[in-house]
PDB file of N, CA and C in Angstrom:
ATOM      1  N   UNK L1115      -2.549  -4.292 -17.886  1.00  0.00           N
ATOM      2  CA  UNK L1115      -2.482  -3.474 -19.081  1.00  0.00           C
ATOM      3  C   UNK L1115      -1.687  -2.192 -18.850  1.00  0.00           C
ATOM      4  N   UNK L1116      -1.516  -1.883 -17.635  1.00  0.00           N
ATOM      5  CA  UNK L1116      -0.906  -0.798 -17.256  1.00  0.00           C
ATOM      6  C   UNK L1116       0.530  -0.840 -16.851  1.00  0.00           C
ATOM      7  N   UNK L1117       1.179  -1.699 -17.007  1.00  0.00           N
ATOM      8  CA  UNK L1117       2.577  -2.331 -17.025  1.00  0.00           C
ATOM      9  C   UNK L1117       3.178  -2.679 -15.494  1.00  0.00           C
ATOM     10  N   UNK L1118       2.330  -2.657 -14.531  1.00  0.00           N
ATOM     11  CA  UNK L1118       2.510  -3.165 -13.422  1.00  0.00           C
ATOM     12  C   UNK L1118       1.972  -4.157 -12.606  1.00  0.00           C
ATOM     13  N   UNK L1119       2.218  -5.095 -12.175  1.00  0.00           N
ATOM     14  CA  UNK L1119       1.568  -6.604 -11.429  1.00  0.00           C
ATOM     15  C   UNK L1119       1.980  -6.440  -9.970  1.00  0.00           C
ATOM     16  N   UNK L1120       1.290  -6.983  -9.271  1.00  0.00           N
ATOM     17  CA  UNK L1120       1.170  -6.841  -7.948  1.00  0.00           C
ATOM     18  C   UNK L1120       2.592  -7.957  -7.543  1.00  0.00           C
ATOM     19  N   UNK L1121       3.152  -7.554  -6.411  1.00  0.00           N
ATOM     20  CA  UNK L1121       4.862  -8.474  -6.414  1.00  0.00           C
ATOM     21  C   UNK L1121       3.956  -9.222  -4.999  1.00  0.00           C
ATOM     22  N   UNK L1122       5.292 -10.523  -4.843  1.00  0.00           N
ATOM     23  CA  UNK L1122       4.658 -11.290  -3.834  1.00  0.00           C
ATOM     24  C   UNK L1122       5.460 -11.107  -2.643  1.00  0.00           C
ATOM     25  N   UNK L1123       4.689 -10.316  -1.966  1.00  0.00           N
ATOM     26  CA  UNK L1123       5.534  -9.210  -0.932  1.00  0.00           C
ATOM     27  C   UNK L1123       4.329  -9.009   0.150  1.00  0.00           C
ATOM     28  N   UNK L1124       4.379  -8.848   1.289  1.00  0.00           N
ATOM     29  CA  UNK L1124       3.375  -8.054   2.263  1.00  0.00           C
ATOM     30  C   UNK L1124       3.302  -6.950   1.704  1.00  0.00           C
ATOM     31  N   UNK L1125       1.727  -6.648   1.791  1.00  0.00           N
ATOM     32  CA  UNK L1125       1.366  -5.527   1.585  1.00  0.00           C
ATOM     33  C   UNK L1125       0.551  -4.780   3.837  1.00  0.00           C
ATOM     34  N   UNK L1126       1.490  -3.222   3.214  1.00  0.00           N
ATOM     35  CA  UNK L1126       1.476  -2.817   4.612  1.00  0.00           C
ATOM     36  C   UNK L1126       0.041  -1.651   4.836  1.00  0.00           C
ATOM     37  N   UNK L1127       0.050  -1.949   6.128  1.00  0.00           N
ATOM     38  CA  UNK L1127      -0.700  -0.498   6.329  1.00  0.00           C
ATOM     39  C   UNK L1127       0.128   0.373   7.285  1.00  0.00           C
ATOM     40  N   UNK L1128      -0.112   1.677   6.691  1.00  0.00           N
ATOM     41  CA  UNK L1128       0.837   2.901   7.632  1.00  0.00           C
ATOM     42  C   UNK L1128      -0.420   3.419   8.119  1.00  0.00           C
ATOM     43  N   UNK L1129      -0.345   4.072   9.486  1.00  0.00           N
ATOM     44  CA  UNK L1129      -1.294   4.597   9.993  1.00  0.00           C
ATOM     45  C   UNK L1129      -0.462   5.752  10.764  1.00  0.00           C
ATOM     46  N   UNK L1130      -0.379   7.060  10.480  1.00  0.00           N
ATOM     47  CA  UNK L1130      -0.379   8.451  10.477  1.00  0.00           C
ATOM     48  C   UNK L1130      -0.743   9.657  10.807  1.00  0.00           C
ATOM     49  N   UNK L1131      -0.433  10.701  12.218  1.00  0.00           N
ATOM     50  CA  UNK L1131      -0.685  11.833  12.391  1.00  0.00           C
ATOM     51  C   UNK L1131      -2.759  11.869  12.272  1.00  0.00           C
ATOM     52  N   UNK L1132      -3.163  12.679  11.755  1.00  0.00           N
ATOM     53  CA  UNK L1132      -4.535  12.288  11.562  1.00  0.00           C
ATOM     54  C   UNK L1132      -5.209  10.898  11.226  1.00  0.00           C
ATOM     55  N   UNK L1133      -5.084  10.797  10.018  1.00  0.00           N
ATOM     56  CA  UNK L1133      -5.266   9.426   9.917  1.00  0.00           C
ATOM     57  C   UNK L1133      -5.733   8.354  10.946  1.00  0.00           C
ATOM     58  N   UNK L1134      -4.843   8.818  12.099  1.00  0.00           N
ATOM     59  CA  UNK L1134      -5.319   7.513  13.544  1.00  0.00           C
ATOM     60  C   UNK L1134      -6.508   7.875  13.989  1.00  0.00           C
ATOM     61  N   UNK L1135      -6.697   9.157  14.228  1.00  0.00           N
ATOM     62  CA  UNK L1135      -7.651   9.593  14.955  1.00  0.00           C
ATOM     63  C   UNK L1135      -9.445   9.863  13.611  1.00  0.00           C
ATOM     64  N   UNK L1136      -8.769  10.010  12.855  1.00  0.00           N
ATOM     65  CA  UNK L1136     -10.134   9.730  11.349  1.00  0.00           C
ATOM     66  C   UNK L1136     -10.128   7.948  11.444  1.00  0.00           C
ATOM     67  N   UNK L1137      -9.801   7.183  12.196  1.00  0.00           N
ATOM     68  CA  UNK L1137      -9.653   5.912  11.662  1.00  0.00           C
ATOM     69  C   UNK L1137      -9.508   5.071   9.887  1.00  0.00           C
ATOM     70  N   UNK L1138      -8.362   6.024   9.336  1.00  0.00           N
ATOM     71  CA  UNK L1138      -8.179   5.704   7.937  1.00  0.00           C
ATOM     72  C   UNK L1138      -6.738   5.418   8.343  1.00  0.00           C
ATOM     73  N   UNK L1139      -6.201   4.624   7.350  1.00  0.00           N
ATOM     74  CA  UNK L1139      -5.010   4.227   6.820  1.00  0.00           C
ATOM     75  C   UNK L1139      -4.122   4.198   5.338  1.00  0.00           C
ATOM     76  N   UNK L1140      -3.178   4.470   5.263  1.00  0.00           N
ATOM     77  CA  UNK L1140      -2.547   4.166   3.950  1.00  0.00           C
ATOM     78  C   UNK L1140      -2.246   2.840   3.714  1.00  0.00           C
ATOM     79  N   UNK L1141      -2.791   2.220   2.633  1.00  0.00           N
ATOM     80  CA  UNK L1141      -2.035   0.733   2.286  1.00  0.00           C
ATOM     81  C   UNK L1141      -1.021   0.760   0.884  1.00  0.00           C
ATOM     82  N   UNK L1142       0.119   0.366   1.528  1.00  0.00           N
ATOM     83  CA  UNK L1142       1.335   0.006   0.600  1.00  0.00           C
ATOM     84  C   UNK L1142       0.968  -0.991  -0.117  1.00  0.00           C
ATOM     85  N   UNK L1143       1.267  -1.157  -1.429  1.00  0.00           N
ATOM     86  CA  UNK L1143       1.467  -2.321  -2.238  1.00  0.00           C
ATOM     87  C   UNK L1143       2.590  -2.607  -2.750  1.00  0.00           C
ATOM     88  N   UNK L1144       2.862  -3.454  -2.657  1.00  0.00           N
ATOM     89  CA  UNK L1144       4.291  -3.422  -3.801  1.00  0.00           C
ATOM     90  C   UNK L1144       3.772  -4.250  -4.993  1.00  0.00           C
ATOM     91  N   UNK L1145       4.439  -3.444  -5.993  1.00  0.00           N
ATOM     92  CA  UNK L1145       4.230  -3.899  -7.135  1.00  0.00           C
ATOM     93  C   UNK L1145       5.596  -3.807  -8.086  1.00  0.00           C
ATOM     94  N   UNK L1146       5.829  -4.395  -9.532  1.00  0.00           N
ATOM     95  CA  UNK L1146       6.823  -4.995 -10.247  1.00  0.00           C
ATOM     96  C   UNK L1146       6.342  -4.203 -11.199  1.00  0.00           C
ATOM     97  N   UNK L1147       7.305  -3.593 -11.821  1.00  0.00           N
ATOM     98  CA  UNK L1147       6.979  -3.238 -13.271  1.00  0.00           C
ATOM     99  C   UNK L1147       7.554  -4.560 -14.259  1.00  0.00           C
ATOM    100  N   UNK L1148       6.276  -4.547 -15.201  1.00  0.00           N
ATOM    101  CA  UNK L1148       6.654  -5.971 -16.214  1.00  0.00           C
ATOM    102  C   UNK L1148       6.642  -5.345 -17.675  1.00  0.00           C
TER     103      UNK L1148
END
């Protein structure tokens, strides 16, 4: 409904400066605007 669909692509994780050491990550999605 929000004009974007998930694309058929790997989705990544970046892991970053703090982040490593908090054990959190960023996850990429790719997505398509439709």
């Amino acid at each position: 409904s929000n004009g974007y669909q998930i694309d058929n692509k790997p989705i990544l994780e970046r892991y970053t400066g703090d982040m490593i050491t908090s054990g959190y990550c960023e996850l990429c999605v790719p997505v398509i605007l439709v």
